[in-house]
PDB file of C-alpha atoms and ligand atoms in Angstrom:
ATOM      1  CA  UNK A   1     -27.339   2.365  40.326  1.00 56.00           C
ATOM      2  CA  UNK A   2     -28.217  -0.640  38.027  1.00 52.00           C
ATOM      3  CA  UNK A   3     -26.589  -3.764  39.424  1.00 56.00           C
ATOM      4  CA  UNK A   4     -24.604  -4.742  36.322  1.00 60.00           C
ATOM      5  CA  UNK A   5     -22.235  -7.434  37.521  1.00 62.00           C
ATOM      6  CA  UNK A   6     -20.212  -8.152  34.569  1.00 82.00           C
ATOM      7  CA  UNK A   7     -16.571  -7.713  35.205  1.00 93.00           C
ATOM      8  CA  UNK A   8     -14.803  -5.071  33.225  1.00 96.00           C
ATOM      9  CA  UNK A   9     -11.096  -4.318  32.732  1.00 97.00           C
ATOM     10  CA  UNK A  10      -9.739  -1.012  31.236  1.00 98.00           C
ATOM     11  CA  UNK A  11      -6.466   0.753  30.772  1.00 98.00           C
ATOM     12  CA  UNK A  12      -5.073   4.027  29.955  1.00 98.00           C
ATOM     13  CA  UNK A  13      -3.443   5.191  26.710  1.00 98.00           C
ATOM     14  CA  UNK A  14       0.121   3.936  27.625  1.00 98.00           C
ATOM     15  CA  UNK A  15      -0.990   0.866  29.523  1.00 98.00           C
ATOM     16  CA  UNK A  16       0.737   1.853  32.853  1.00 98.00           C
ATOM     17  CA  UNK A  17      -2.465   2.200  34.656  1.00 98.00           C
ATOM     18  CA  UNK A  18      -5.095  -0.870  34.650  1.00 98.00           C
ATOM     19  CA  UNK A  19      -8.497  -0.642  36.141  1.00 98.00           C
ATOM     20  CA  UNK A  20     -10.834  -3.474  37.131  1.00 97.00           C
ATOM     21  CA  UNK A  21     -14.390  -3.125  37.972  1.00 97.00           C
ATOM     22  CA  UNK A  22     -15.708  -6.319  39.719  1.00 96.00           C
ATOM     23  CA  UNK A  23     -19.046  -5.482  41.141  1.00 94.00           C
ATOM     24  CA  UNK A  24     -21.798  -3.106  41.018  1.00 94.00           C
ATOM     25  CA  UNK A  25     -21.681  -0.447  38.068  1.00 96.00           C
ATOM     26  CA  UNK A  26     -24.076   1.385  35.930  1.00 96.00           C
ATOM     27  CA  UNK A  27     -23.197   0.771  32.167  1.00 95.00           C
ATOM     28  CA  UNK A  28     -24.655   4.019  31.069  1.00 96.00           C
ATOM     29  CA  UNK A  29     -22.439   6.918  30.982  1.00 97.00           C
ATOM     30  CA  UNK A  30     -23.406  10.442  31.889  1.00 97.00           C
ATOM     31  CA  UNK A  31     -22.219  13.544  30.225  1.00 97.00           C
ATOM     32  CA  UNK A  32     -21.160  16.880  31.888  1.00 96.00           C
ATOM     33  CA  UNK A  33     -20.651  20.235  30.209  1.00 96.00           C
ATOM     34  CA  UNK A  34     -19.600  22.238  33.203  1.00 94.00           C
ATOM     35  CA  UNK A  35     -16.478  24.410  32.662  1.00 94.00           C
ATOM     36  CA  UNK A  36     -14.269  22.319  35.018  1.00 94.00           C
ATOM     37  CA  UNK A  37     -15.091  19.119  32.886  1.00 94.00           C
ATOM     38  CA  UNK A  38     -14.572  21.120  29.706  1.00 95.00           C
ATOM     39  CA  UNK A  39     -11.140  22.123  30.764  1.00 95.00           C
ATOM     40  CA  UNK A  40     -10.193  18.770  32.162  1.00 95.00           C
ATOM     41  CA  UNK A  41     -11.516  16.663  29.289  1.00 94.00           C
ATOM     42  CA  UNK A  42     -10.886  19.107  26.376  1.00 94.00           C
ATOM     43  CA  UNK A  43     -14.615  19.108  25.559  1.00 93.00           C
ATOM     44  CA  UNK A  44     -17.053  16.561  26.481  1.00 93.00           C
ATOM     45  CA  UNK A  45     -16.761  14.739  29.774  1.00 95.00           C
ATOM     46  CA  UNK A  46     -18.203  11.346  30.172  1.00 97.00           C
ATOM     47  CA  UNK A  47     -18.227   8.990  33.135  1.00 97.00           C
ATOM     48  CA  UNK A  48     -20.135   5.930  34.579  1.00 97.00           C
ATOM     49  CA  UNK A  49     -20.671   5.030  38.168  1.00 97.00           C
ATOM     50  CA  UNK A  50     -19.167   2.126  39.902  1.00 97.00           C
ATOM     51  CA  UNK A  51     -19.262   1.280  43.634  1.00 96.00           C
ATOM     52  CA  UNK A  52     -16.081   1.909  45.546  1.00 96.00           C
ATOM     53  CA  UNK A  53     -15.619  -1.607  46.696  1.00 95.00           C
ATOM     54  CA  UNK A  54     -16.024  -2.877  43.025  1.00 96.00           C
ATOM     55  CA  UNK A  55     -13.046  -0.766  41.694  1.00 97.00           C
ATOM     56  CA  UNK A  56      -9.293  -1.562  41.870  1.00 97.00           C
ATOM     57  CA  UNK A  57      -6.702   0.294  40.086  1.00 98.00           C
ATOM     58  CA  UNK A  58      -2.878  -0.543  39.521  1.00 98.00           C
ATOM     59  CA  UNK A  59      -0.105   1.774  38.271  1.00 98.00           C
ATOM     60  CA  UNK A  60       1.032   5.445  38.568  1.00 98.00           C
ATOM     61  CA  UNK A  61      -2.469   6.930  39.420  1.00 98.00           C
ATOM     62  CA  UNK A  62      -1.954  10.580  40.133  1.00 98.00           C
ATOM     63  CA  UNK A  63      -4.706  12.562  42.020  1.00 96.00           C
ATOM     64  CA  UNK A  64      -5.757  16.195  41.745  1.00 96.00           C
ATOM     65  CA  UNK A  65      -8.015  17.819  44.294  1.00 95.00           C
ATOM     66  CA  UNK A  66     -10.339  19.618  41.965  1.00 91.00           C
ATOM     67  CA  UNK A  67     -12.536  20.874  44.683  1.00 89.00           C
ATOM     68  CA  UNK A  68     -12.983  20.765  48.511  1.00 90.00           C
ATOM     69  CA  UNK A  69     -15.019  17.563  48.156  1.00 91.00           C
ATOM     70  CA  UNK A  70     -13.737  15.694  45.110  1.00 94.00           C
ATOM     71  CA  UNK A  71     -10.587  14.499  43.233  1.00 96.00           C
ATOM     72  CA  UNK A  72      -9.860  13.754  39.609  1.00 96.00           C
ATOM     73  CA  UNK A  73      -7.426  11.037  38.817  1.00 98.00           C
ATOM     74  CA  UNK A  74      -5.197  10.529  35.736  1.00 98.00           C
ATOM     75  CA  UNK A  75      -2.289   8.430  34.565  1.00 98.00           C
ATOM     76  CA  UNK A  76       1.024  10.013  35.695  1.00 98.00           C
ATOM     77  CA  UNK A  77       2.807   8.720  32.542  1.00 98.00           C
ATOM     78  CA  UNK A  78       0.387   9.390  29.723  1.00 98.00           C
ATOM     79  CA  UNK A  79      -2.255  11.820  31.330  1.00 97.00           C
ATOM     80  CA  UNK A  80      -5.286   9.693  30.357  1.00 98.00           C
ATOM     81  CA  UNK A  81      -8.342  10.769  32.624  1.00 97.00           C
ATOM     82  CA  UNK A  82      -9.233   8.043  34.883  1.00 98.00           C
ATOM     83  CA  UNK A  83     -11.878   9.014  37.220  1.00 97.00           C
ATOM     84  CA  UNK A  84     -13.506  11.685  39.171  1.00 96.00           C
ATOM     85  CA  UNK A  85     -14.713  10.812  42.812  1.00 96.00           C
ATOM     86  CA  UNK A  86     -16.009  12.453  46.032  1.00 94.00           C
ATOM     87  CA  UNK A  87     -13.439  12.219  48.922  1.00 92.00           C
ATOM     88  CA  UNK A  88     -15.458  10.055  51.085  1.00 91.00           C
ATOM     89  CA  UNK A  89     -14.256   6.529  51.201  1.00 87.00           C
ATOM     90  CA  UNK A  90     -17.572   5.072  50.208  1.00 93.00           C
ATOM     91  CA  UNK A  91     -18.243   7.379  47.416  1.00 95.00           C
ATOM     92  CA  UNK A  92     -18.765   5.806  44.032  1.00 97.00           C
ATOM     93  CA  UNK A  93     -16.105   6.148  41.195  1.00 97.00           C
ATOM     94  CA  UNK A  94     -16.992   8.136  38.274  1.00 97.00           C
ATOM     95  CA  UNK A  95     -14.932   6.361  35.712  1.00 98.00           C
ATOM     96  CA  UNK A  96     -13.972   7.423  32.078  1.00 98.00           C
ATOM     97  CA  UNK A  97     -15.803   5.024  29.755  1.00 98.00           C
ATOM     98  CA  UNK A  98     -13.178   5.331  27.033  1.00 97.00           C
ATOM     99  CA  UNK A  99     -10.872   3.328  29.088  1.00 98.00           C
ATOM    100  CA  UNK A 100     -12.944   0.129  28.872  1.00 98.00           C
ATOM    101  CA  UNK A 101     -13.494  -1.674  25.525  1.00 96.00           C
ATOM    102  CA  UNK A 102     -16.918  -2.935  26.902  1.00 95.00           C
ATOM    103  CA  UNK A 103     -18.192   0.776  26.975  1.00 96.00           C
ATOM    104  CA  UNK A 104     -18.518   0.905  23.152  1.00 96.00           C
ATOM    105  CA  UNK A 105     -22.119   0.011  22.964  1.00 94.00           C
ATOM    106  CA  UNK A 106     -23.325   1.662  26.272  1.00 96.00           C
ATOM    107  CA  UNK A 107     -26.068   4.097  25.821  1.00 95.00           C
ATOM    108  CA  UNK A 108     -26.008   7.724  27.223  1.00 96.00           C
ATOM    109  CA  UNK A 109     -27.979   7.977  30.548  1.00 96.00           C
ATOM    110  CA  UNK A 110     -28.044  11.732  31.115  1.00 96.00           C
ATOM    111  CA  UNK A 111     -26.604  14.952  30.371  1.00 97.00           C
ATOM    112  CA  UNK A 112     -26.071  17.998  32.713  1.00 96.00           C
ATOM    113  CA  UNK A 113     -24.920  21.473  32.331  1.00 96.00           C
ATOM    114  CA  UNK A 114     -26.622  21.609  28.980  1.00 96.00           C
ATOM    115  CA  UNK A 115     -26.833  25.225  28.926  1.00 95.00           C
ATOM    116  CA  UNK A 116     -23.064  25.588  29.013  1.00 95.00           C
ATOM    117  CA  UNK A 117     -22.259  22.990  26.355  1.00 96.00           C
ATOM    118  CA  UNK A 118     -19.938  24.214  23.598  1.00 96.00           C
ATOM    119  CA  UNK A 119     -21.605  24.582  20.122  1.00 96.00           C
ATOM    120  CA  UNK A 120     -19.467  21.790  18.791  1.00 96.00           C
ATOM    121  CA  UNK A 121     -20.905  19.282  21.292  1.00 94.00           C
ATOM    122  CA  UNK A 122     -24.703  18.927  21.123  1.00 93.00           C
ATOM    123  CA  UNK A 123     -25.947  15.468  22.009  1.00 94.00           C
ATOM    124  CA  UNK A 124     -28.962  14.162  20.433  1.00 93.00           C
ATOM    125  CA  UNK A 125     -31.465  11.529  21.782  1.00 92.00           C
ATOM    126  CA  UNK A 126     -34.112  10.969  24.588  1.00 93.00           C
ATOM    127  CA  UNK A 127     -31.704  10.871  27.593  1.00 95.00           C
ATOM    128  CA  UNK A 128     -32.384  13.031  30.851  1.00 96.00           C
ATOM    129  CA  UNK A 129     -31.099  16.487  30.758  1.00 96.00           C
ATOM    130  CA  UNK A 130     -30.548  19.113  33.268  1.00 96.00           C
ATOM    131  CA  UNK A 131     -29.303  22.817  33.082  1.00 95.00           C
ATOM    132  CA  UNK A 132     -26.686  24.164  35.438  1.00 95.00           C
ATOM    133  CA  UNK A 133     -29.508  25.714  37.605  1.00 95.00           C
ATOM    134  CA  UNK A 134     -31.448  22.480  37.697  1.00 95.00           C
ATOM    135  CA  UNK A 135     -28.392  20.462  38.564  1.00 93.00           C
ATOM    136  CA  UNK A 136     -27.069  22.789  41.186  1.00 93.00           C
ATOM    137  CA  UNK A 137     -30.560  23.035  42.982  1.00 93.00           C
ATOM    138  CA  UNK A 138     -30.359  19.309  43.823  1.00 91.00           C
ATOM    139  CA  UNK A 139     -26.530  18.472  44.121  1.00 88.00           C
ATOM    140  CA  UNK A 140     -23.317  19.604  45.762  1.00 84.00           C
ATOM    141  CA  UNK A 141     -21.330  21.617  43.294  1.00 84.00           C
ATOM    142  CA  UNK A 142     -18.537  24.009  43.030  1.00 80.00           C
ATOM    143  CA  UNK A 143     -19.531  27.708  43.502  1.00 74.00           C
ATOM    144  CA  UNK A 144     -18.531  29.522  40.134  1.00 66.00           C
ATOM    145  CA  UNK A 145     -17.241  26.257  38.800  1.00 61.00           C
ATOM    146  CA  UNK A 146     -19.281  26.391  35.776  1.00 52.00           C
TER     147      UNK A 146
HETATM  148 ZN1  LIG B 201      -0.904   5.905  30.968  1.00 90.44          ZN
HETATM  149 ZN1  LIG B 202     -18.792  18.751  35.168  1.00 90.44          ZN
END
């Protein structure tokens, strides 16, 4: 990951959850169009990576075990999505960029599950792309989760 060391602060819609990123993170969100991310986000799922030891969160964080190896977290008051993360303690956070004002100017890094994207969500530009088959050949994934 790029070693961007700017400190970031973010919050959910209601403000009950605050998140601080103080350490390594990659200020280039990736997009995922898998069926799980579509259901969870309502359409387009965006996240950026931050090292586990860089992230701290306060407030009513609620966790949902979305697969055998990962969790998705959201605010227990307003329901804003916060992050997705593998369960190992050293795993990086995949944080929702919309929580952070600083994310406004960040470029898109990559897009995965491009072949299951909804017709209403087609992303232009020169970022890296992978279909479901291309992604699943290289990464741990949920069987039938697309
Ligand atoms: Zn909230
Ligand atoms: Zn996904």
